[in-house]
Short mmCIF file of C-alpha atoms in Angstrom, two decimals:
data_model
loop_
_atom_site.label_atom_id
_atom_site.label_comp_id
_atom_site.label_asym_id
_atom_site.label_seq_id
_atom_site.Cartn_x
_atom_site.Cartn_y
_atom_site.Cartn_z
CA MET A 22 -12.74 4.25 -21.83
CA SER A 23 -13.59 7.68 -20.39
CA SER A 24 -10.85 10.05 -19.29
CA PRO A 25 -9.87 9.21 -15.68
CA PRO A 26 -9.10 11.77 -12.98
CA ARG A 27 -5.43 12.53 -12.45
CA TRP A 28 -3.86 13.51 -9.15
CA SER A 29 -0.75 15.65 -9.03
CA SER A 30 0.90 18.49 -7.14
CA THR A 31 4.11 20.45 -7.05
CA SER A 32 5.74 19.78 -3.69
CA SER A 33 9.21 18.25 -3.48
CA ALA A 34 9.39 14.50 -4.01
CA SER A 35 11.52 12.26 -1.84
CA PRO A 36 13.47 9.14 -2.85
CA ARG A 37 12.48 5.69 -1.69
CA PRO A 38 13.82 4.90 1.77
CA SER A 39 16.59 2.38 2.23
CA GLY A 40 17.98 0.72 5.31
CA SER A 41 18.09 -2.39 7.42
CA ARG A 42 15.24 -4.80 8.11
CA ALA A 43 12.55 -3.21 10.26
CA GLU A 44 11.46 -4.48 13.66
CA VAL A 45 7.92 -4.47 12.28
CA PRO A 46 8.46 -5.10 8.54
CA GLY A 47 6.62 -2.64 6.36
CA LEU A 48 5.96 -0.18 9.17
CA ASP A 49 8.93 0.82 11.30
CA ALA A 50 11.24 1.37 8.31
CA VAL A 51 9.15 4.21 6.90
CA PRO A 52 11.00 7.50 7.53
CA VAL A 53 8.05 9.52 8.85
CA PRO A 54 9.40 11.92 11.50
CA ALA A 55 8.23 11.52 15.06
CA ALA A 56 6.60 14.46 16.77
CA ASP A 57 9.10 16.94 18.20
CA PRO A 58 7.85 19.31 20.93
CA ASP A 59 10.53 21.83 19.96
CA ARG A 60 9.15 22.01 16.41
CA THR A 61 5.53 22.30 17.45
CA ALA A 62 5.96 24.62 20.46
CA GLY A 63 3.81 27.69 19.99
CA LEU A 64 1.65 26.18 17.25
CA PRO A 65 -2.12 26.37 17.79
CA ALA A 66 -3.75 23.05 18.64
CA VAL A 67 -6.62 21.63 16.64
CA ALA A 68 -9.96 21.55 18.44
CA THR A 69 -10.63 18.95 21.11
CA GLY A 70 -13.80 16.87 21.05
CA GLN A 71 -13.36 15.79 17.44
CA SER A 72 -13.73 12.19 16.32
CA VAL A 73 -12.56 10.84 12.95
CA GLU A 74 -12.79 7.36 11.48
CA VAL A 75 -10.73 6.32 8.45
CA ARG A 76 -10.91 3.06 6.52
CA VAL A 77 -8.02 2.32 4.14
CA PRO A 78 -7.69 -0.60 1.71
CA ALA A 79 -4.78 -2.92 1.16
CA THR A 80 -2.86 -2.46 -2.07
CA SER A 81 -0.75 -4.61 -4.36
CA ALA A 82 2.02 -2.78 -6.21
CA ASN A 83 3.96 -3.72 -9.35
CA LEU A 84 1.52 -6.38 -10.62
CA GLY A 85 4.42 -7.97 -12.46
CA PRO A 86 5.96 -5.58 -15.01
CA GLY A 87 4.55 -2.35 -13.53
CA PHE A 88 7.52 -1.96 -11.18
CA ASP A 89 7.31 1.17 -8.99
CA THR A 90 4.43 2.37 -11.20
CA LEU A 91 1.24 0.31 -10.94
CA GLY A 92 -0.83 -0.37 -7.85
CA LEU A 93 -4.20 -2.01 -7.27
CA ALA A 94 -6.56 -1.38 -4.33
CA LEU A 95 -7.96 -4.51 -2.67
CA SER A 96 -10.97 -5.28 -0.45
CA LEU A 97 -8.99 -5.77 2.76
CA TYR A 98 -9.13 -2.85 5.19
CA ASP A 99 -7.48 -1.28 8.20
CA THR A 100 -9.66 1.04 10.28
CA VAL A 101 -8.45 3.88 12.50
CA ARG A 102 -10.58 5.89 14.93
CA VAL A 103 -9.06 9.11 16.30
CA ARG A 104 -10.32 11.36 19.09
CA THR A 105 -8.84 14.68 20.17
CA VAL A 106 -8.78 15.01 23.97
CA THR A 107 -7.45 17.57 26.43
CA ALA A 108 -4.52 15.55 27.80
CA GLY A 109 -1.34 16.31 25.89
CA THR A 110 -0.32 12.72 25.14
CA THR A 111 -0.91 10.24 22.34
CA LEU A 112 -2.34 6.82 23.18
CA VAL A 113 -2.71 4.06 20.57
CA ARG A 114 -4.77 0.93 21.15
CA ALA A 115 -4.32 -1.69 18.42
CA THR A 116 -6.13 -4.91 17.66
CA GLY A 117 -5.51 -7.43 14.90
CA GLU A 118 -2.37 -7.79 12.78
CA GLY A 119 0.81 -6.80 14.59
CA SER A 120 -1.01 -5.52 17.67
CA ALA A 121 1.31 -7.34 20.08
CA VAL A 122 4.45 -5.58 18.82
CA LEU A 123 3.28 -2.20 17.51
CA PRO A 124 4.03 0.92 19.61
CA THR A 125 1.22 2.40 21.67
CA ASP A 126 2.41 6.02 21.70
CA GLY A 127 3.23 8.79 19.25
CA THR A 128 5.87 6.66 17.52
CA HIS A 129 3.15 4.49 15.93
CA LEU A 130 3.21 5.07 12.15
CA VAL A 131 -0.42 6.24 12.02
CA ALA A 132 0.26 8.72 14.84
CA ARG A 133 3.51 9.92 13.25
CA SER A 134 1.74 10.50 9.94
CA LEU A 135 -1.16 12.29 11.62
CA LEU A 136 1.07 14.56 13.70
CA SER A 137 3.29 15.34 10.70
CA THR A 138 0.19 16.34 8.72
CA LEU A 139 -0.93 18.71 11.46
CA GLU A 140 2.56 20.19 11.75
CA ARG A 141 2.77 20.68 7.97
CA ALA A 142 -0.39 22.79 8.17
CA GLY A 143 0.93 24.82 11.12
CA PHE A 144 -0.98 23.05 13.89
CA ALA A 145 -0.23 20.82 16.86
CA ALA A 146 -2.32 18.12 18.49
CA PRO A 147 -3.87 18.43 21.93
CA GLY A 148 -4.14 14.86 23.23
CA LEU A 149 -4.89 12.02 20.85
CA GLU A 150 -6.52 8.65 21.36
CA LEU A 151 -6.23 6.23 18.44
CA ASP A 152 -7.93 2.86 18.08
CA THR A 153 -6.64 0.82 15.16
CA THR A 154 -8.12 -2.38 13.79
CA ASN A 155 -5.50 -4.02 11.61
CA VAL A 156 -6.61 -6.54 9.00
CA ILE A 157 -3.90 -5.98 6.37
CA PRO A 158 -0.97 -8.38 7.01
CA HIS A 159 2.31 -6.64 7.85
CA GLY A 160 5.47 -7.25 5.85
CA ARG A 161 3.68 -9.34 3.21
CA GLY A 162 3.64 -6.97 0.22
CA LEU A 163 0.07 -5.76 0.69
CA GLY A 164 0.66 -2.09 1.49
CA SER A 165 0.39 -2.10 5.28
CA SER A 166 2.72 0.90 5.68
CA ALA A 167 0.91 2.82 2.94
CA ALA A 168 -2.40 2.12 4.68
CA ALA A 169 -1.04 3.41 7.99
CA ILE A 170 0.32 6.57 6.37
CA VAL A 171 -2.85 7.25 4.39
CA ALA A 172 -4.93 6.72 7.55
CA GLY A 173 -2.79 9.19 9.50
CA VAL A 174 -2.71 11.78 6.72
CA LEU A 175 -6.47 11.64 6.13
CA ALA A 176 -7.26 11.71 9.84
CA GLY A 177 -4.92 14.63 10.43
CA ASN A 178 -6.36 16.49 7.47
CA ALA A 179 -9.91 15.97 8.75
CA LEU A 180 -8.97 17.39 12.17
CA LEU A 181 -7.75 20.66 10.65
CA PRO A 182 -9.97 23.72 10.28
CA ALA A 183 -11.84 23.46 6.98
CA ASP A 184 -9.92 26.31 5.36
CA ARG A 185 -6.56 24.69 6.12
CA ARG A 186 -7.21 21.22 4.75
CA LEU A 187 -5.21 19.78 1.87
CA ASP A 188 -6.97 19.09 -1.43
CA ASP A 189 -6.82 15.68 -3.07
CA ALA A 190 -3.72 16.47 -5.12
CA HIS A 191 -1.73 17.61 -2.11
CA LEU A 192 -2.96 14.68 -0.02
CA LEU A 193 -1.45 12.36 -2.61
CA GLN A 194 1.79 14.32 -2.70
CA TRP A 195 2.14 14.46 1.08
CA ALA A 196 1.32 10.77 1.61
CA ALA A 197 3.78 9.79 -1.14
CA GLN A 198 6.48 11.95 0.42
CA LEU A 199 5.98 10.28 3.80
CA GLU A 200 5.99 6.78 2.27
CA GLY A 201 8.85 7.60 -0.12
CA HIS A 202 6.98 6.47 -3.25
CA PRO A 203 3.43 6.71 -4.66
CA ASP A 204 2.68 3.23 -5.99
CA ASN A 205 0.80 2.04 -2.88
CA VAL A 206 -0.56 5.28 -1.41
CA ALA A 207 -2.13 6.30 -4.74
CA PRO A 208 -4.47 3.31 -5.10
CA ALA A 209 -5.13 3.40 -1.34
CA LEU A 210 -6.40 6.96 -1.76
CA MET A 211 -8.12 6.66 -5.14
CA GLY A 212 -9.15 3.04 -5.42
CA SER A 213 -9.02 0.78 -8.48
CA LEU A 214 -5.78 0.79 -10.52
CA ALA A 215 -3.36 3.69 -10.13
CA ILE A 216 -0.56 4.53 -12.55
CA SER A 217 2.01 6.69 -10.75
CA TRP A 218 5.13 8.53 -11.84
CA GLU A 219 7.53 11.29 -10.85
CA SER A 220 8.15 14.44 -12.87
CA GLY A 221 10.57 17.09 -11.75
CA HIS A 222 9.96 17.42 -8.03
CA ALA A 223 6.44 16.03 -7.92
CA TYR A 224 4.57 12.77 -7.73
CA HIS A 225 1.59 12.20 -10.01
CA SER A 226 -0.99 9.47 -10.39
CA THR A 227 -3.94 8.70 -12.63
CA ARG A 228 -6.77 6.29 -11.87
CA VAL A 229 -7.91 3.59 -14.28
CA GLU A 230 -11.15 1.66 -13.82
CA VAL A 231 -10.57 -2.09 -13.62
CA HIS A 232 -12.62 -4.58 -15.64
CA PRO A 233 -15.45 -5.98 -13.46
CA ASP A 234 -14.58 -9.61 -14.24
CA ILE A 235 -11.15 -9.46 -12.56
CA VAL A 236 -10.94 -11.25 -9.20
CA PRO A 237 -7.73 -10.95 -7.12
CA VAL A 238 -6.80 -14.16 -5.30
CA VAL A 239 -3.95 -13.63 -2.83
CA ALA A 240 -1.83 -16.31 -1.16
CA VAL A 241 -0.34 -14.91 2.05
CA PRO A 242 2.52 -16.78 3.77
CA GLY A 243 3.20 -16.81 7.48
CA SER A 244 6.69 -15.38 6.93
CA VAL A 245 7.50 -11.71 6.40
CA LEU A 246 9.90 -9.80 4.16
CA SER A 247 10.85 -6.15 4.42
CA THR A 248 10.69 -3.98 1.31
CA GLU A 249 14.25 -2.85 1.99
CA SER A 250 15.60 -6.41 1.97
CA ALA A 251 13.81 -7.20 -1.28
CA ARG A 252 14.96 -3.98 -2.95
CA ALA A 253 18.58 -4.61 -2.01
CA LEU A 254 18.61 -7.66 -4.31
CA LEU A 255 17.87 -5.67 -7.47
CA PRO A 256 20.64 -4.90 -9.97
CA ALA A 257 21.74 -1.32 -10.52
CA SER A 258 20.92 -1.55 -14.25
CA VAL A 259 19.42 -3.85 -16.87
CA SER A 260 19.91 -4.13 -20.62
CA HIS A 261 18.05 -2.00 -23.15
CA HIS A 262 16.42 -5.20 -24.46
CA THR A 263 15.13 -6.12 -20.99
CA ALA A 264 13.80 -2.62 -20.35
CA ALA A 265 12.02 -2.53 -23.70
CA ALA A 266 10.44 -5.94 -23.15
CA ASN A 267 9.20 -4.92 -19.72
CA ALA A 268 7.79 -1.63 -21.01
CA GLY A 269 5.75 -3.53 -23.58
CA ARG A 270 4.29 -5.88 -20.98
CA ALA A 271 3.48 -3.00 -18.61
CA ALA A 272 1.61 -1.18 -21.36
CA LEU A 273 -0.26 -4.36 -22.23
CA LEU A 274 -1.10 -4.89 -18.56
CA VAL A 275 -2.97 -1.59 -18.27
CA HIS A 276 -5.07 -2.56 -21.31
CA ALA A 277 -5.67 -6.06 -19.95
CA LEU A 278 -6.77 -4.76 -16.55
CA ALA A 279 -9.09 -2.15 -18.01
CA GLU A 280 -10.43 -3.69 -21.21
CA ASP A 281 -9.37 -7.26 -22.00
CA PRO A 282 -8.68 -9.65 -19.10
CA SER A 283 -7.94 -12.46 -21.58
CA LEU A 284 -4.51 -10.84 -22.00
CA LEU A 285 -3.61 -10.89 -18.30
CA PHE A 286 -1.29 -13.88 -18.50
CA PRO A 287 1.17 -12.45 -21.05
CA ALA A 288 0.68 -8.97 -19.59
CA THR A 289 1.92 -10.01 -16.13
CA GLN A 290 5.27 -11.33 -17.39
CA ASP A 291 8.02 -9.42 -15.56
CA SER A 292 11.69 -8.94 -16.49
CA LEU A 293 12.83 -6.36 -13.94
CA HIS A 294 12.46 -7.56 -10.37
CA GLN A 295 10.75 -10.87 -9.60
CA ASP A 296 13.56 -13.23 -10.60
CA TYR A 297 16.13 -11.18 -8.67
CA ARG A 298 14.03 -11.23 -5.51
CA ALA A 299 13.30 -14.96 -5.68
CA GLN A 300 16.27 -15.91 -3.48
CA ALA A 301 14.75 -13.96 -0.57
CA MET A 302 11.42 -15.84 -0.81
CA LEU A 303 12.08 -19.27 -2.25
CA PRO A 304 8.68 -20.81 -1.32
CA SER A 305 6.90 -17.83 -2.90
CA ALA A 306 9.04 -18.12 -6.02
CA THR A 307 8.23 -21.83 -6.25
CA LEU A 308 4.53 -21.10 -5.86
CA LEU A 309 4.69 -18.37 -8.50
CA ARG A 310 6.33 -20.72 -11.00
CA GLY A 311 3.72 -23.39 -10.33
CA LEU A 312 0.81 -21.01 -10.82
CA ARG A 313 2.21 -19.55 -14.03
CA ALA A 314 3.00 -23.02 -15.35
CA ALA A 315 -0.71 -23.76 -14.85
CA GLY A 316 -1.60 -20.70 -16.92
CA PHE A 317 -2.54 -18.22 -14.18
CA ALA A 318 -1.72 -14.49 -14.28
CA SER A 319 0.19 -14.60 -11.00
CA THR A 320 2.76 -12.13 -9.66
CA ILE A 321 4.65 -11.26 -6.51
CA SER A 322 2.50 -8.77 -4.60
CA GLY A 323 4.59 -5.67 -4.01
CA ALA A 324 7.98 -6.67 -2.63
CA GLY A 325 6.54 -10.02 -1.52
CA PRO A 326 6.32 -12.56 -0.18
CA SER A 327 2.56 -12.77 -0.93
CA ILE A 328 1.54 -14.03 -4.37
CA MET A 329 -1.41 -12.48 -6.19
CA THR A 330 -3.32 -14.12 -9.02
CA LEU A 331 -5.51 -11.97 -11.23
CA ALA A 332 -8.29 -14.43 -12.00
CA VAL A 333 -11.13 -13.85 -14.43
CA GLY A 334 -14.63 -14.44 -13.10
CA THR A 335 -15.84 -16.80 -10.41
CA ASP A 336 -14.76 -19.87 -12.35
CA GLY A 337 -11.25 -18.48 -12.76
CA ALA A 338 -11.01 -17.66 -9.05
CA GLU A 339 -12.18 -21.16 -8.09
CA ALA A 340 -9.63 -22.70 -10.47
CA ALA A 341 -6.85 -20.58 -8.93
CA GLU A 342 -7.89 -21.63 -5.43
CA GLU A 343 -7.97 -25.30 -6.45
CA THR A 344 -4.46 -25.00 -7.89
CA LEU A 345 -3.26 -23.28 -4.72
CA ARG A 346 -4.71 -26.07 -2.60
CA ALA A 347 -2.65 -28.51 -4.62
CA LEU A 348 0.58 -26.49 -4.62
CA LEU A 349 0.75 -25.09 -1.09
CA PRO A 350 1.25 -28.44 0.72
CA THR A 351 4.32 -29.08 -1.44
CA LEU A 352 6.13 -25.97 -0.20
CA ASP A 353 8.78 -26.18 2.50
CA THR A 354 7.34 -23.60 4.90
CA PRO A 355 7.03 -23.90 8.69
CA GLU A 356 3.95 -21.68 8.89
CA PRO A 357 0.64 -22.08 7.04
CA TRP A 358 -0.46 -19.90 4.14
CA ARG A 359 -3.78 -18.09 3.86
CA VAL A 360 -5.67 -17.83 0.59
CA LEU A 361 -7.89 -14.76 0.25
CA ARG A 362 -10.38 -14.22 -2.55
CA LEU A 363 -10.79 -10.45 -2.72
CA THR A 364 -12.34 -7.84 -4.97
CA VAL A 365 -10.96 -4.64 -6.42
CA GLU A 366 -11.68 -1.74 -4.06
CA ARG A 367 -12.97 0.93 -6.42
CA SER A 368 -13.44 3.94 -4.15
CA GLY A 369 -10.29 4.05 -2.03
CA ALA A 370 -10.00 5.28 1.53
CA LYS A 371 -13.06 6.67 3.31
CA VAL A 372 -13.23 9.30 6.06
CA GLY A 373 -16.01 9.98 8.55
CA VAL A 374 -15.98 13.01 10.89
CA HIS A 375 -17.97 13.65 14.07
CA GLN A 376 -17.86 16.89 16.05
CA GLY A 377 -18.51 16.95 19.77
#
């Protein structure tokens, strides 16, 4: 395996956010500051007449034992189109997932992330018009908040004068600071599998190419779960034996994802978080047990409640879907589940810029 690129920088890292359940799970709870006219008064505005389009993939963090460390980019995308206009207001028009309840002004997470990125570089916005097309489910453990933050950060960066734009390392650091952790924003930015960690006061991440035979199959429930609620169920500490066992599986998982998918089932065995979180998502926990009993490399996606199966090849994906069709009707859930056969997104977020 060739040496992968590594992203890092030296800005201050922030702890994961904590708090009560969000009004829009996965989005409103993220502590990105809203625009403050007092802070931006006197700052030069970026040029009007610019148009930027950003497409950001969904992500699945943890992947079983890779808690707070591993994240995988998936072929499910949110798209944001931004225009700078002369009026000094921010207008957001949303379609798709969550559009009925998301804010339509500068408090929208994409707008907050964009405006914070401009302010960080010493600039303000003139007027902004944002059109968002949301495909990533909210509050389901598929990185919707990370996608919104990455979209805002990349759009804001593209609107800056060329000599003031952040490089890739600082884009990762800034997006991770806004999100509070790197395990979703890193694969959203870089694509494929990202291994992320903190050192001193910085976030770092390295990209690993995923074996081409791996096919993610995701079961998405109708119910939602906030990351904060799921995290509150975790114990403050675990035994040395448990930590060592989980470290071994996480190391094996990287090898399985990159080189030997036949090892995915043992490699996705978790000891740190999934059992503790089960009480908050009983149907998902039941589904997970059923899939693993059938021999599938299935995990909770992120903080849940979606369940991801890492299938091998088309035959493996079809077998996983057949098992899901048998298991899902047995669950006690008022709302239907969706089953999505995806691919690994290998390039990460994409940005297009138009002047005038």
